[in-house]
Structures are given as structure tokens and as C-alpha cells.
Amino acid sequence: MGKGTQAQRLAAQEKIPQVSTGEILRKSVERGTPLGLRAKGYMDSGTLVPDEVVIGLVREKLTGPECARGYILDGFPRTVAQAEALDRMFKETGTPGLDHVVSFEVSPDEIIRRLSGRRSCSTCQTVYHIEHDPPKREGVCDKCGGTLVQRADDKPETVLARLKVFDQQTRPLVEYYQKQGLLRRVEATGSIDQVYKQLLAIVHATRVA
Ligand code: AMP
């Protein structure tokens, strides 16, 4: 588990941007932008922001110059409609499609344990876990000294809603990308390092081939 942590690490190593729809939306909520105002209610309740909203913002990012050398999509697509829109965008713009789609696989019990222990820096967004990846000083970010907070949508009742949303709206993407030959499964119960090793093997396997 920990798609954001893994994406952040891979993006830093490969020197390509991490395009995280969740991060973009959370920042917009903090800043009180029109996008943020529209997204807040959905996010707080653990449901998905409407497709057209996220599709628009991903399109804007991926067609920008900073993504020209590649990128890591984190948390997008999350519905079949989003995946179809992404495929249409690749066709329309003539840009190469995805190399891999990684499914981080972990049991619902483990998800609940991890999300309830997750804390993130309110200043620089670095993510910690109170058991698996704690900061040196409780409640304080190692990198910038900012205050660590729990995300509103990591509260137990919201996590259950998110799991249900995942099953109903996101799980169908497994089949969608399996058919395209892009699906890679990662056993994500282990440590951050163990999971990252599997991710690197996937990325490096195709380079050599
Ligand atoms: P994440 O940080 O990826 O867990 O996303 C946090 C929340 O942002 C989700 O629970 C959704 O409410 C919203 N969100 C992020 N990505 C998407 C997406 N691709 N489609 C719809 N909603 C999204």
C-alpha cells in the first residue's frame, strides 16, 4: 500500500513529476479555489470528485511542458470513464500512452490500520506513519518542522466509505487495464522498501527488454 509514498519516491529517482489528483485537490481545498470549493464535500465524505473535474485537471497537467519527459499518475484514473477519457486524450494529442498500471494489493484490514496511523505535514505534505515511518519528533515534520495532521478522510468512518467506493468504481479498472496488457500487480503488505523494490523491478524490466 502507500501509492502516494511509492509514487513520490519513484518520481524523485526518475526525475519526472508525480501527478497526484488527490494532492492537487487537497491543495485547492486549502487555498479555497473554485475547484477546491467544488471538491471539498466529496473528499471529506470519501466519495469521488466528479469525473469531468478531475479529467480536466489531469489533461491540463499532462499536456504541459513539465510532463513531456514522462510522469507518474497517482490516484488517477479511478473510474472507467476517467480511463476512457485518458485513452481518448492520448489518441487526440498523439502522445504515448501509459507504460504500466500498478495495482498495489493489500487486505482491507491492513488498509484501515495504515490509514488510521497516517499523518501528513500541513506545510510540505510529506507523509508519515505513526508506527511504520514515524517522524523523529512526534507531531513534527522532519523535513520542514511543520505540524503533522491527520487527513479528514482518514477518519475510520470515511475510510470504510472509501473502501466501498473503491470496490464499486475503481476495481473495474483492473480488468480494463488487464485487457490492455498494462496491469502489474504489486504485493503491498510489506515495508516501504520491499514494495519499492517490486515497483523498480517493473519499471526496469521494460527498459532492458
Ligand atoms: P487520494 O489522495 O488519491 O487518496 O485522494 C483523496 C480524495 O481525492 C479521494 O478520496 C477523492 O475524493 C479525491 N480524488 C482523488 N483522485 C481522484 C480521482 N481520480 N477521481 C475522483 N476523485 C479523486
Short mmCIF file of C-alpha atoms and ligand atoms in Angstrom, two decimals:
data_model
loop_
_atom_site.label_atom_id
_atom_site.label_comp_id
_atom_site.label_asym_id
_atom_site.label_seq_id
_atom_site.Cartn_x
_atom_site.Cartn_y
_atom_site.Cartn_z
CA MET A 1 0.00 0.00 0.00
CA GLY A 2 1.03 3.60 0.05
CA LYS A 3 0.67 4.54 -3.59
CA GLY A 4 1.49 8.18 -2.83
CA THR A 5 4.69 7.33 -0.94
CA GLN A 6 5.80 4.96 -3.68
CA ALA A 7 4.95 7.43 -6.45
CA GLN A 8 6.83 10.21 -4.64
CA ARG A 9 9.94 8.03 -4.33
CA LEU A 10 9.88 6.85 -7.93
CA ALA A 11 9.29 10.36 -9.24
CA ALA A 12 12.31 11.65 -7.29
CA GLN A 13 14.54 8.82 -8.53
CA GLU A 14 13.43 9.10 -12.17
CA LYS A 15 13.33 12.90 -12.03
CA ILE A 16 9.85 13.09 -13.52
CA PRO A 17 6.78 14.74 -12.00
CA GLN A 18 4.27 12.95 -9.79
CA VAL A 19 0.79 13.98 -10.86
CA SER A 20 -1.38 13.24 -7.84
CA THR A 21 -5.02 14.20 -8.28
CA GLY A 22 -5.59 13.84 -4.52
CA GLU A 23 -2.73 16.29 -3.76
CA ILE A 24 -3.89 18.80 -6.38
CA LEU A 25 -7.42 18.64 -4.99
CA ARG A 26 -6.28 18.93 -1.34
CA LYS A 27 -4.18 22.00 -2.18
CA SER A 28 -7.14 23.55 -3.99
CA VAL A 29 -9.34 22.93 -0.94
CA GLU A 30 -6.74 24.58 1.34
CA ARG A 31 -6.49 27.59 -0.92
CA GLY A 32 -10.27 27.86 -1.27
CA THR A 33 -10.15 27.98 -5.08
CA PRO A 34 -13.34 27.30 -7.10
CA LEU A 35 -12.01 23.78 -7.80
CA GLY A 36 -11.37 23.27 -4.09
CA LEU A 37 -14.82 24.51 -3.10
CA ARG A 38 -16.38 22.10 -5.56
CA ALA A 39 -14.24 19.14 -4.43
CA LYS A 40 -14.31 19.52 -0.64
CA GLY A 41 -17.63 17.85 0.14
CA TYR A 42 -16.84 14.79 -1.94
CA MET A 43 -13.38 14.42 -0.45
CA ASP A 44 -14.48 14.82 3.17
CA SER A 45 -17.10 12.12 2.73
CA GLY A 46 -14.69 9.75 0.96
CA THR A 47 -16.57 9.79 -2.35
CA LEU A 48 -15.10 10.62 -5.74
CA VAL A 49 -14.99 14.10 -7.19
CA PRO A 50 -16.99 14.17 -10.48
CA ASP A 51 -15.15 12.73 -13.48
CA GLU A 52 -15.22 15.89 -15.59
CA VAL A 53 -13.49 17.87 -12.83
CA VAL A 54 -10.51 15.51 -12.45
CA ILE A 55 -10.29 14.74 -16.16
CA GLY A 56 -9.94 18.47 -16.87
CA LEU A 57 -7.15 18.95 -14.40
CA VAL A 58 -5.20 15.86 -15.48
CA ARG A 59 -5.46 16.89 -19.12
CA GLU A 60 -4.05 20.31 -18.27
CA LYS A 61 -1.10 18.78 -16.38
CA LEU A 62 -0.20 16.03 -18.85
CA THR A 63 -0.20 18.31 -21.86
CA GLY A 64 2.07 20.82 -20.05
CA PRO A 65 5.84 21.02 -20.74
CA GLU A 66 6.87 19.54 -17.38
CA CYS A 67 5.32 16.18 -18.27
CA ALA A 68 6.93 15.94 -21.72
CA ARG A 69 9.66 13.54 -20.50
CA GLY A 70 7.24 11.29 -18.64
CA TYR A 71 5.24 11.39 -15.41
CA ILE A 72 3.73 9.23 -12.71
CA LEU A 73 -0.01 9.38 -12.32
CA ASP A 74 -1.03 8.87 -8.70
CA GLY A 75 -4.69 8.24 -7.92
CA PHE A 76 -5.90 8.69 -11.48
CA PRO A 77 -7.81 7.17 -13.23
CA ARG A 78 -10.21 5.96 -10.58
CA THR A 79 -13.23 5.16 -12.76
CA VAL A 80 -13.69 3.52 -16.16
CA ALA A 81 -14.96 6.85 -17.54
CA GLN A 82 -11.70 8.53 -16.45
CA ALA A 83 -9.62 5.76 -18.07
CA GLU A 84 -11.58 6.09 -21.31
CA ALA A 85 -11.12 9.87 -21.29
CA LEU A 86 -7.38 9.37 -20.76
CA ASP A 87 -7.17 6.96 -23.71
CA ARG A 88 -9.09 9.45 -25.87
CA MET A 89 -6.69 12.19 -24.83
CA PHE A 90 -3.66 10.09 -25.85
CA LYS A 91 -5.25 9.48 -29.25
CA GLU A 92 -6.25 13.10 -29.81
CA THR A 93 -2.90 14.56 -28.81
CA GLY A 94 -0.76 11.80 -30.32
CA THR A 95 1.12 11.41 -27.03
CA PRO A 96 2.34 7.96 -25.97
CA GLY A 97 0.04 6.13 -23.60
CA LEU A 98 0.81 4.55 -20.23
CA ASP A 99 3.72 2.10 -19.87
CA HIS A 100 2.40 0.38 -16.75
CA VAL A 101 -0.60 0.45 -14.48
CA VAL A 102 0.34 -0.66 -10.98
CA SER A 103 -2.18 -2.22 -8.63
CA PHE A 104 -0.95 -2.14 -5.01
CA GLU A 105 -2.65 -5.10 -3.37
CA VAL A 106 -3.38 -5.20 0.33
CA SER A 107 -6.17 -6.51 2.59
CA PRO A 108 -8.95 -4.18 3.82
CA ASP A 109 -7.81 -4.73 7.47
CA GLU A 110 -4.31 -3.55 6.60
CA ILE A 111 -5.69 -0.52 4.75
CA ILE A 112 -7.63 0.54 7.83
CA ARG A 113 -4.56 0.05 10.06
CA ARG A 114 -2.36 2.10 7.74
CA LEU A 115 -4.72 4.95 7.06
CA SER A 116 -5.60 5.40 10.72
CA GLY A 117 -1.86 5.79 11.53
CA ARG A 118 -1.10 8.12 8.65
CA ARG A 119 -0.10 11.71 9.35
CA SER A 120 0.99 14.33 6.85
CA CYS A 121 2.78 17.63 7.12
CA SER A 122 0.41 20.57 6.87
CA THR A 123 3.20 22.63 5.28
CA CYS A 124 5.12 20.40 2.83
CA GLN A 125 2.71 17.39 2.59
CA THR A 126 5.37 14.78 3.48
CA VAL A 127 3.63 11.63 4.66
CA TYR A 128 4.49 9.65 7.83
CA HIS A 129 3.03 6.69 9.68
CA ILE A 130 3.00 6.69 13.47
CA GLU A 131 4.23 3.04 13.54
CA HIS A 132 5.92 2.27 10.20
CA ASP A 133 7.55 5.56 9.32
CA PRO A 134 7.41 7.88 12.34
CA PRO A 135 8.94 11.36 12.41
CA LYS A 136 11.92 11.92 14.75
CA ARG A 137 9.78 14.17 16.97
CA GLU A 138 6.14 13.27 17.45
CA GLY A 139 3.80 15.56 15.53
CA VAL A 140 6.62 17.48 13.81
CA CYS A 141 7.81 17.15 10.22
CA ASP A 142 11.48 16.04 9.87
CA LYS A 143 11.89 17.99 6.65
CA CYS A 144 10.42 21.40 7.42
CA GLY A 145 9.36 21.46 11.08
CA GLY A 146 5.69 21.79 10.07
CA THR A 147 2.81 20.33 12.11
CA LEU A 148 1.68 16.80 11.28
CA VAL A 149 -2.06 16.32 10.89
CA GLN A 150 -4.46 13.51 10.11
CA ARG A 151 -6.34 13.86 6.84
CA ALA A 152 -10.08 14.38 7.35
CA ASP A 153 -10.76 11.43 5.05
CA ASP A 154 -8.52 9.09 7.09
CA LYS A 155 -11.06 9.02 9.94
CA PRO A 156 -12.37 5.43 10.38
CA GLU A 157 -15.93 6.03 9.13
CA THR A 158 -14.68 7.75 5.99
CA VAL A 159 -12.14 5.02 5.30
CA LEU A 160 -14.98 2.47 5.15
CA ALA A 161 -16.80 4.67 2.63
CA ARG A 162 -13.63 4.93 0.54
CA LEU A 163 -13.20 1.16 0.51
CA LYS A 164 -16.75 0.76 -0.77
CA VAL A 165 -16.21 3.41 -3.44
CA PHE A 166 -13.02 1.62 -4.48
CA ASP A 167 -14.84 -1.71 -4.89
CA GLN A 168 -17.69 -0.22 -6.88
CA GLN A 169 -15.96 2.40 -9.02
CA THR A 170 -12.23 1.71 -9.16
CA ARG A 171 -11.88 -2.09 -9.08
CA PRO A 172 -13.34 -2.43 -12.63
CA LEU A 173 -10.13 -0.77 -13.85
CA VAL A 174 -8.21 -3.96 -13.03
CA GLU A 175 -9.99 -5.72 -15.88
CA TYR A 176 -9.83 -2.63 -18.11
CA TYR A 177 -6.03 -2.47 -17.91
CA GLN A 178 -5.58 -6.24 -17.86
CA LYS A 179 -7.20 -6.30 -21.30
CA GLN A 180 -4.74 -3.65 -22.48
CA GLY A 181 -1.82 -5.74 -21.13
CA LEU A 182 -0.72 -2.93 -18.83
CA LEU A 183 -1.68 -4.24 -15.40
CA ARG A 184 1.16 -5.00 -12.96
CA ARG A 185 0.31 -6.32 -9.50
CA VAL A 186 2.44 -5.45 -6.50
CA GLU A 187 2.14 -7.27 -3.18
CA ALA A 188 1.92 -4.20 -0.99
CA THR A 189 1.68 -5.62 2.53
CA GLY A 190 5.44 -5.35 3.22
CA SER A 191 7.64 -2.43 4.18
CA ILE A 192 8.04 0.70 2.05
CA ASP A 193 11.41 -0.67 0.82
CA GLN A 194 10.03 -4.10 -0.04
CA VAL A 195 7.19 -2.59 -2.03
CA TYR A 196 9.51 -0.13 -3.75
CA LYS A 197 11.80 -2.97 -4.88
CA GLN A 198 8.88 -4.59 -6.70
CA LEU A 199 7.96 -1.28 -8.29
CA LEU A 200 11.53 -0.71 -9.54
CA ALA A 201 11.64 -4.23 -10.98
CA ILE A 202 8.54 -3.42 -13.03
CA VAL A 203 9.94 -0.16 -14.35
CA HIS A 204 13.37 -1.62 -15.09
CA ALA A 205 12.08 -4.84 -16.69
CA THR A 206 10.77 -3.00 -19.74
CA ARG A 207 13.82 -0.76 -20.08
CA VAL A 208 16.06 -3.76 -20.63
CA ALA A 209 13.60 -5.53 -22.93
P1 AMP B 1 -6.03 10.24 -2.67
O1 AMP B 1 -5.09 11.21 -2.07
O2 AMP B 1 -5.57 9.71 -4.00
O3 AMP B 1 -6.40 9.14 -1.71
O4 AMP B 1 -7.40 11.05 -2.97
C1 AMP B 1 -8.12 11.66 -1.94
C2 AMP B 1 -9.53 12.02 -2.40
O5 AMP B 1 -9.46 12.92 -3.51
C3 AMP B 1 -10.36 10.84 -2.91
O6 AMP B 1 -10.99 10.14 -1.86
C4 AMP B 1 -11.35 11.56 -3.83
O7 AMP B 1 -12.37 12.22 -3.08
C5 AMP B 1 -10.49 12.64 -4.46
N1 AMP B 1 -9.84 12.12 -5.69
C6 AMP B 1 -8.51 11.92 -5.91
N2 AMP B 1 -8.28 11.43 -7.14
C7 AMP B 1 -9.49 11.32 -7.73
C8 AMP B 1 -9.94 10.86 -8.99
N3 AMP B 1 -9.07 10.39 -9.93
N4 AMP B 1 -11.28 10.90 -9.25
C9 AMP B 1 -12.15 11.36 -8.35
N5 AMP B 1 -11.82 11.78 -7.13
C10 AMP B 1 -10.49 11.77 -6.81
#
